[in-house]
Amino acid sequence: MGTIKCIGILTSGGDAPGMNAAVRAVTRSAIYNGLEVKAIYRGYKGLITGEIETFRTQNVSNIIQQGGTILKTARCKEFMTPEGRQEAYETLQREGIDALVCIGGDGTLTGARIFATEHNYPIVGLPGTIDNDLFGTDSTIGYDTALNTIMDAVDKIRDTATSHERLFFIEVMGRDAGFLALNGAIATGSEAAIIPEIATEYDQLGELIKNGFRKSKNSSIVLVAESPLTGGAMAMAERVKNEYPQYDVRVTILGHIQRGGSPTAFDRILASRMGAAAIDALLEDQRNVMIGIQNDEIVYVPFNKAIKNDKPINRDLLNTLRILSI
Ligand code: F6P
């Protein structure tokens, strides 16, 4: 250590509840360790436009409980080009920022990895995404809160589904991953989860219909992960409406409500631990790693592994869901 005196921090990509708790933890941990902190606004875009502010401990007061990100976020096209990344590098040089902590999902860490390699620049990443799709960490910051939001919403939908004896297809986020749909389905006692990791949407739907959608029950709820592979909740509903007109089908797409709200205790603690660990990692001379959590222990996951590997779905969970929905 010794070479890093000032760190930059940014949030990028889709916001996730707990990002603020992570920003707070990184900032305070850095200051505690004698480092200067510069906050970069609007993700990688702020590195190009130079929207940067020195942060002191009070800049992160009263944010641990807030959803979204006080640093704002963006998906920056310019940073995907070598020219854009060169501008970003020049900004970092000008500002005297020796290392970066980047908080975000797959796209953010991909950008971080390319930049770090291209400019031989120290970066540590924090997994901040509701999708929980980063390899090497049991959970990402924001996933637990989103899961709880889904649970609250589905519980409410169940009231009306039961009253009308309807079949509901509820679409949840996750990009290409089914973690929110699968665990959301278990948490809400749903009939099934249609997820991109398992079979094709047609097979999954066929299997459900063959089993009669729980004939003994007066309503059914199926969680569908958004994805071109599942076709989403609309496609599922259309198919059932056409082929099985006896079902009174409705669709709810939960959408961006899943990204908002005050983070759960789990996400606040996770973000706080990971934020502090990011500074430890930089001081230990770690480079180009994502902070992960495995079996409640902080781990360092090389960017390459975190991004390139698909995080596997635990098939036991699918089994549990199937058994419990008989
Ligand atoms: O990665 C988080 C996420 O919410 C995904 O689940 C979703 O597919 C995507 O972002 C939506 O992105 P946007 O808010 O840019 O439409």
Short mmCIF file of C-alpha atoms and ligand atoms in Angstrom, two decimals:
data_model
loop_
_atom_site.label_atom_id
_atom_site.label_comp_id
_atom_site.label_asym_id
_atom_site.label_seq_id
_atom_site.Cartn_x
_atom_site.Cartn_y
_atom_site.Cartn_z
CA MET A 1 0.00 0.00 0.00
CA GLY A 2 1.06 3.62 0.17
CA THR A 3 0.41 4.58 -3.41
CA ILE A 4 -3.34 5.08 -2.99
CA LYS A 5 -4.17 8.39 -1.34
CA CYS A 6 -7.44 9.26 -2.98
CA ILE A 7 -10.25 6.98 -4.14
CA GLY A 8 -13.16 7.71 -6.44
CA ILE A 9 -16.57 6.14 -5.98
CA LEU A 10 -19.42 5.78 -8.45
CA THR A 11 -22.68 3.91 -9.00
CA SER A 12 -23.58 2.77 -12.49
CA GLY A 13 -26.25 0.83 -14.40
CA GLY A 14 -29.63 0.06 -12.84
CA ASP A 15 -29.95 1.46 -9.33
CA ALA A 16 -30.46 -0.98 -6.48
CA PRO A 17 -31.62 -0.48 -2.88
CA GLY A 18 -28.56 -0.50 -0.64
CA MET A 19 -26.32 1.39 -3.07
CA ASN A 20 -26.44 4.37 -0.71
CA ALA A 21 -25.48 2.20 2.24
CA ALA A 22 -22.52 1.02 0.14
CA VAL A 23 -21.53 4.59 -0.78
CA ARG A 24 -21.65 5.49 2.92
CA ALA A 25 -19.54 2.51 3.92
CA VAL A 26 -16.90 3.08 1.23
CA THR A 27 -16.68 6.79 2.05
CA ARG A 28 -16.43 6.40 5.80
CA SER A 29 -14.11 3.44 5.67
CA ALA A 30 -11.79 5.30 3.30
CA ILE A 31 -11.75 8.40 5.49
CA TYR A 32 -11.16 6.24 8.57
CA ASN A 33 -8.10 4.84 6.79
CA GLY A 34 -6.77 8.30 5.96
CA LEU A 35 -7.81 8.37 2.31
CA GLU A 36 -9.43 11.21 0.43
CA VAL A 37 -12.78 10.41 -1.24
CA LYS A 38 -14.13 11.86 -4.47
CA ALA A 39 -17.69 11.11 -5.50
CA ILE A 40 -18.32 10.75 -9.22
CA TYR A 41 -21.86 11.53 -10.38
CA ARG A 42 -23.86 9.61 -13.00
CA GLY A 43 -21.58 6.61 -13.19
CA TYR A 44 -18.96 6.45 -15.92
CA LYS A 45 -20.57 9.46 -17.56
CA GLY A 46 -19.38 11.61 -14.66
CA LEU A 47 -15.84 10.48 -15.31
CA ILE A 48 -16.10 11.84 -18.83
CA THR A 49 -17.93 15.07 -17.96
CA GLY A 50 -15.96 15.64 -14.75
CA GLU A 51 -18.95 15.77 -12.38
CA ILE A 52 -16.91 15.10 -9.26
CA GLU A 53 -17.13 16.30 -5.66
CA THR A 54 -14.95 15.71 -2.62
CA PHE A 55 -16.89 13.75 -0.01
CA ARG A 56 -16.53 14.09 3.75
CA THR A 57 -18.25 11.95 6.36
CA GLN A 58 -21.26 14.28 6.51
CA ASN A 59 -21.92 13.89 2.77
CA VAL A 60 -23.10 10.37 3.50
CA SER A 61 -25.12 11.13 6.64
CA ASN A 62 -28.71 10.03 6.70
CA ILE A 63 -28.57 7.94 3.53
CA ILE A 64 -28.26 4.37 4.80
CA GLN A 65 -32.06 4.02 4.75
CA GLN A 66 -32.64 5.62 1.33
CA GLY A 67 -33.34 3.68 -1.85
CA GLY A 68 -31.85 4.71 -5.21
CA THR A 69 -28.41 6.29 -5.30
CA ILE A 70 -27.46 9.80 -4.20
CA LEU A 71 -24.64 9.65 -6.78
CA LYS A 72 -27.20 9.16 -9.57
CA THR A 73 -26.59 6.53 -12.19
CA ALA A 74 -26.47 6.10 -15.94
CA ARG A 75 -25.75 3.60 -18.66
CA CYS A 76 -22.91 5.36 -20.49
CA LYS A 77 -22.39 4.63 -24.20
CA GLU A 78 -19.21 6.77 -24.51
CA PHE A 79 -17.46 4.63 -21.90
CA MET A 80 -17.90 1.68 -24.21
CA THR A 81 -15.44 3.28 -26.66
CA PRO A 82 -11.64 3.53 -26.19
CA GLU A 83 -11.89 7.30 -26.78
CA GLY A 84 -14.46 7.69 -23.99
CA ARG A 85 -12.36 5.61 -21.62
CA GLN A 86 -9.27 7.71 -22.48
CA GLU A 87 -11.20 10.85 -21.50
CA ALA A 88 -12.24 9.15 -18.26
CA TYR A 89 -8.62 8.27 -17.55
CA GLU A 90 -7.53 11.85 -18.11
CA THR A 91 -10.20 13.05 -15.68
CA LEU A 92 -8.93 10.64 -13.04
CA GLN A 93 -5.36 11.89 -13.54
CA ARG A 94 -6.45 15.51 -13.34
CA GLU A 95 -8.47 14.88 -10.17
CA GLY A 96 -5.65 12.91 -8.53
CA ILE A 97 -7.87 9.85 -8.07
CA ASP A 98 -5.61 6.81 -7.57
CA ALA A 99 -8.22 4.02 -7.51
CA LEU A 100 -11.92 3.50 -8.10
CA VAL A 101 -14.72 1.69 -6.31
CA CYS A 102 -17.48 0.94 -8.84
CA ILE A 103 -20.88 -0.19 -7.61
CA GLY A 104 -23.22 -1.86 -10.08
CA GLY A 105 -24.14 -4.99 -11.97
CA ASP A 106 -22.80 -6.96 -14.88
CA GLY A 107 -22.42 -4.00 -17.28
CA THR A 108 -20.71 -1.86 -14.65
CA LEU A 109 -18.18 -4.54 -13.78
CA THR A 110 -17.57 -5.31 -17.45
CA GLY A 111 -16.76 -1.63 -18.01
CA ALA A 112 -14.54 -1.65 -14.92
CA ARG A 113 -12.64 -4.71 -16.12
CA ILE A 114 -11.99 -3.26 -19.58
CA PHE A 115 -10.91 0.10 -18.18
CA ALA A 116 -8.68 -1.44 -15.52
CA THR A 117 -6.87 -3.59 -18.08
CA GLU A 118 -6.60 -0.89 -20.71
CA HIS A 119 -5.15 1.73 -18.34
CA ASN A 120 -3.54 -0.52 -15.74
CA TYR A 121 -5.75 1.16 -13.16
CA PRO A 122 -6.79 -0.23 -9.74
CA ILE A 123 -10.51 -0.87 -9.42
CA VAL A 124 -12.58 -2.77 -6.89
CA GLY A 125 -16.21 -3.56 -7.72
CA LEU A 126 -19.22 -4.00 -5.48
CA PRO A 127 -22.12 -6.12 -6.78
CA GLY A 128 -25.07 -3.73 -6.78
CA THR A 129 -28.04 -5.13 -8.68
CA ILE A 130 -31.46 -6.49 -7.87
CA ASP A 131 -30.87 -9.34 -10.35
CA ASN A 132 -28.45 -11.34 -8.14
CA ASP A 133 -26.80 -12.59 -11.31
CA LEU A 134 -23.13 -12.09 -10.50
CA PHE A 135 -21.05 -15.20 -10.10
CA GLY A 136 -19.00 -15.58 -6.91
CA THR A 137 -21.34 -13.93 -4.46
CA ASP A 138 -24.28 -15.54 -2.69
CA SER A 139 -26.15 -12.27 -2.82
CA THR A 140 -25.90 -8.89 -4.52
CA ILE A 141 -26.76 -5.57 -2.90
CA GLY A 142 -30.45 -4.85 -3.58
CA TYR A 143 -31.60 -8.37 -4.30
CA ASP A 144 -33.11 -9.01 -0.87
CA THR A 145 -35.03 -5.73 -0.91
CA ALA A 146 -36.39 -6.42 -4.39
CA LEU A 147 -37.44 -9.89 -3.28
CA ASN A 148 -39.33 -8.39 -0.36
CA THR A 149 -40.99 -5.86 -2.65
CA ILE A 150 -42.09 -8.69 -4.92
CA MET A 151 -43.40 -10.60 -1.91
CA ASP A 152 -45.49 -7.65 -0.72
CA ALA A 153 -46.92 -7.07 -4.21
CA VAL A 154 -47.76 -10.72 -4.84
CA ASP A 155 -49.40 -11.06 -1.42
CA LYS A 156 -51.72 -8.22 -2.41
CA ILE A 157 -52.44 -9.69 -5.83
CA ARG A 158 -53.29 -12.97 -4.15
CA ASP A 159 -56.22 -11.31 -2.36
CA THR A 160 -57.88 -10.34 -5.62
CA ALA A 161 -56.81 -13.54 -7.40
CA THR A 162 -58.50 -15.62 -4.71
CA SER A 163 -61.65 -13.51 -4.65
CA HIS A 164 -62.13 -13.87 -8.40
CA GLU A 165 -60.72 -17.39 -8.67
CA ARG A 166 -58.27 -16.24 -11.32
CA LEU A 167 -54.96 -17.31 -12.71
CA PHE A 168 -52.35 -14.54 -12.50
CA PHE A 169 -49.10 -14.37 -14.41
CA ILE A 170 -46.86 -11.90 -12.60
CA GLU A 171 -43.74 -10.73 -14.40
CA VAL A 172 -40.69 -9.87 -12.35
CA MET A 173 -37.32 -8.40 -13.32
CA GLY A 174 -34.01 -10.19 -13.50
CA ARG A 175 -32.79 -9.47 -17.02
CA ASP A 176 -31.62 -12.98 -18.02
CA ALA A 177 -31.72 -14.53 -14.58
CA GLY A 178 -34.49 -16.25 -12.65
CA PHE A 179 -33.41 -15.65 -9.04
CA LEU A 180 -36.12 -13.10 -8.27
CA ALA A 181 -38.81 -15.21 -9.93
CA LEU A 182 -37.83 -18.49 -8.28
CA ASN A 183 -37.27 -17.23 -4.76
CA GLY A 184 -40.18 -14.83 -5.12
CA ALA A 185 -42.39 -17.80 -5.97
CA ILE A 186 -41.23 -19.74 -2.92
CA ALA A 187 -41.70 -16.73 -0.64
CA THR A 188 -45.25 -16.13 -1.84
CA GLY A 189 -46.40 -19.73 -2.08
CA SER A 190 -46.87 -19.33 -5.82
CA GLU A 191 -47.81 -22.16 -8.11
CA ALA A 192 -44.69 -22.02 -10.22
CA ALA A 193 -41.84 -19.92 -11.53
CA ILE A 194 -41.07 -19.68 -15.21
CA ILE A 195 -37.36 -18.92 -15.42
CA PRO A 196 -34.94 -18.67 -18.33
CA GLU A 197 -32.48 -21.15 -16.79
CA ILE A 198 -34.85 -24.11 -17.03
CA ALA A 199 -36.17 -25.72 -20.23
CA THR A 200 -38.19 -23.66 -22.64
CA GLU A 201 -41.19 -21.58 -21.78
CA TYR A 202 -43.38 -23.93 -23.77
CA ASP A 203 -42.31 -27.02 -21.82
CA GLN A 204 -42.68 -25.26 -18.52
CA LEU A 205 -46.10 -23.93 -19.33
CA GLY A 206 -47.19 -27.29 -20.72
CA GLU A 207 -46.10 -29.02 -17.55
CA LEU A 208 -48.08 -26.61 -15.43
CA ILE A 209 -51.21 -26.97 -17.48
CA LYS A 210 -50.91 -30.75 -17.53
CA ASN A 211 -50.87 -30.66 -13.74
CA GLY A 212 -54.06 -28.64 -13.74
CA PHE A 213 -52.73 -25.53 -12.05
CA ARG A 214 -53.55 -26.88 -8.62
CA LYS A 215 -57.08 -28.08 -9.24
CA SER A 216 -57.80 -28.12 -5.53
CA LYS A 217 -57.13 -24.38 -5.13
CA ASN A 218 -59.33 -21.49 -6.14
CA SER A 219 -56.61 -19.25 -7.51
CA SER A 220 -53.20 -19.64 -9.06
CA ILE A 221 -50.19 -17.41 -9.22
CA VAL A 222 -47.27 -17.99 -11.55
CA LEU A 223 -44.18 -15.80 -11.40
CA VAL A 224 -42.54 -15.25 -14.77
CA ALA A 225 -39.01 -13.94 -15.16
CA GLU A 226 -38.68 -11.25 -17.81
CA SER A 227 -36.57 -12.65 -20.63
CA PRO A 228 -36.78 -13.33 -24.34
CA LEU A 229 -36.52 -17.00 -23.40
CA THR A 230 -39.65 -17.03 -21.25
CA GLY A 231 -41.44 -14.53 -23.47
CA GLY A 232 -42.60 -12.76 -20.31
CA ALA A 233 -45.96 -12.85 -18.58
CA MET A 234 -47.93 -11.45 -21.54
CA ALA A 235 -46.82 -14.26 -23.83
CA MET A 236 -47.66 -16.86 -21.19
CA ALA A 237 -51.09 -15.41 -20.63
CA GLU A 238 -51.89 -15.22 -24.33
CA ARG A 239 -51.01 -18.85 -24.81
CA VAL A 240 -53.14 -20.00 -21.92
CA LYS A 241 -56.06 -17.78 -22.95
CA ASN A 242 -56.01 -19.26 -26.44
CA GLU A 243 -55.47 -22.87 -25.56
CA TYR A 244 -57.30 -23.11 -22.23
CA PRO A 245 -60.21 -20.67 -22.29
CA GLN A 246 -61.58 -22.12 -19.06
CA TYR A 247 -58.95 -20.13 -17.15
CA ASP A 248 -59.76 -16.55 -16.17
CA VAL A 249 -56.31 -15.11 -16.77
CA ARG A 250 -54.79 -11.79 -15.72
CA VAL A 251 -51.29 -10.32 -16.02
CA THR A 252 -49.36 -7.98 -13.75
CA ILE A 253 -45.94 -6.65 -14.68
CA LEU A 254 -44.30 -5.39 -11.51
CA GLY A 255 -41.71 -3.29 -13.36
CA HIS A 256 -39.52 -0.65 -11.75
CA ILE A 257 -41.32 -0.73 -8.43
CA GLN A 258 -38.94 -3.65 -7.78
CA ARG A 259 -35.94 -1.33 -7.87
CA GLY A 260 -37.21 1.20 -5.35
CA GLY A 261 -37.72 1.47 -1.63
CA SER A 262 -35.74 1.54 1.56
CA PRO A 263 -33.22 -1.32 1.72
CA THR A 264 -33.90 -4.22 4.07
CA ALA A 265 -31.66 -4.83 7.07
CA PHE A 266 -30.00 -7.63 5.09
CA ASP A 267 -29.07 -5.31 2.22
CA ARG A 268 -27.90 -2.52 4.53
CA ILE A 269 -25.62 -4.89 6.41
CA LEU A 270 -24.37 -6.52 3.21
CA ALA A 271 -23.65 -3.13 1.63
CA SER A 272 -21.90 -1.90 4.78
CA ARG A 273 -19.70 -4.98 4.99
CA MET A 274 -18.90 -4.96 1.29
CA GLY A 275 -18.21 -1.21 1.25
CA ALA A 276 -15.71 -1.52 4.09
CA ALA A 277 -14.20 -4.59 2.42
CA ALA A 278 -13.64 -2.63 -0.82
CA ILE A 279 -11.31 -0.26 1.02
CA ASP A 280 -9.56 -3.14 2.80
CA ALA A 281 -9.04 -4.78 -0.59
CA LEU A 282 -7.48 -1.67 -2.13
CA LEU A 283 -5.22 -1.21 0.89
CA GLU A 284 -4.18 -4.85 0.58
CA ASP A 285 -3.19 -4.12 -3.01
CA GLN A 286 -6.04 -6.13 -4.49
CA ARG A 287 -6.85 -5.08 -8.04
CA ASN A 288 -9.70 -5.81 -10.41
CA VAL A 289 -11.77 -7.85 -8.04
CA MET A 290 -15.40 -7.79 -7.06
CA ILE A 291 -16.23 -8.06 -3.38
CA GLY A 292 -18.48 -11.06 -2.84
CA ILE A 293 -20.02 -12.87 0.07
CA GLN A 294 -19.91 -16.65 0.37
CA ASN A 295 -21.25 -18.47 3.41
CA ASP A 296 -21.27 -15.16 5.29
CA GLU A 297 -17.56 -14.55 4.59
CA ILE A 298 -16.26 -11.70 2.44
CA VAL A 299 -14.37 -12.95 -0.61
CA TYR A 300 -12.53 -11.37 -3.53
CA VAL A 301 -13.75 -12.52 -6.93
CA PRO A 302 -11.66 -11.60 -10.01
CA PHE A 303 -13.74 -9.53 -12.46
CA ASN A 304 -13.24 -12.16 -15.14
CA LYS A 305 -14.92 -14.82 -13.05
CA ALA A 306 -17.73 -12.61 -11.74
CA ILE A 307 -18.74 -11.46 -15.19
CA LYS A 308 -18.00 -14.36 -17.50
CA ASN A 309 -19.47 -17.23 -15.51
CA ASP A 310 -23.21 -17.70 -15.34
CA LYS A 311 -24.32 -17.88 -11.75
CA PRO A 312 -26.12 -21.21 -11.41
CA ILE A 313 -29.66 -21.49 -10.10
CA ASN A 314 -29.91 -23.86 -7.15
CA ARG A 315 -32.10 -26.64 -8.53
CA ASP A 316 -33.09 -27.73 -5.02
CA LEU A 317 -35.11 -24.53 -4.85
CA LEU A 318 -37.09 -25.56 -7.91
CA ASN A 319 -37.79 -28.87 -6.32
CA THR A 320 -38.92 -27.22 -3.12
CA LEU A 321 -41.26 -24.99 -5.08
CA ARG A 322 -42.71 -27.96 -6.96
CA ILE A 323 -43.21 -30.03 -3.81
CA LEU A 324 -44.83 -27.20 -1.89
CA SER A 325 -47.27 -26.28 -4.65
CA ILE A 326 -49.01 -29.66 -4.87
O1 F6P B 1 -30.33 -4.89 -13.98
C1 F6P B 1 -31.40 -4.38 -13.25
C2 F6P B 1 -32.64 -4.28 -14.09
O2 F6P B 1 -33.67 -3.77 -13.29
C3 F6P B 1 -33.06 -5.57 -14.79
O3 F6P B 1 -33.73 -6.45 -13.93
C4 F6P B 1 -33.90 -5.03 -15.90
O4 F6P B 1 -33.94 -5.93 -16.99
C5 F6P B 1 -33.19 -3.77 -16.28
O5 F6P B 1 -32.42 -3.37 -15.17
C6 F6P B 1 -34.09 -2.62 -16.68
O6 F6P B 1 -33.29 -1.55 -17.05
P1 F6P B 1 -33.85 -0.09 -17.32
O7 F6P B 1 -34.24 0.51 -16.01
O8 F6P B 1 -32.72 0.64 -17.96
O9 F6P B 1 -35.04 -0.25 -18.21
#
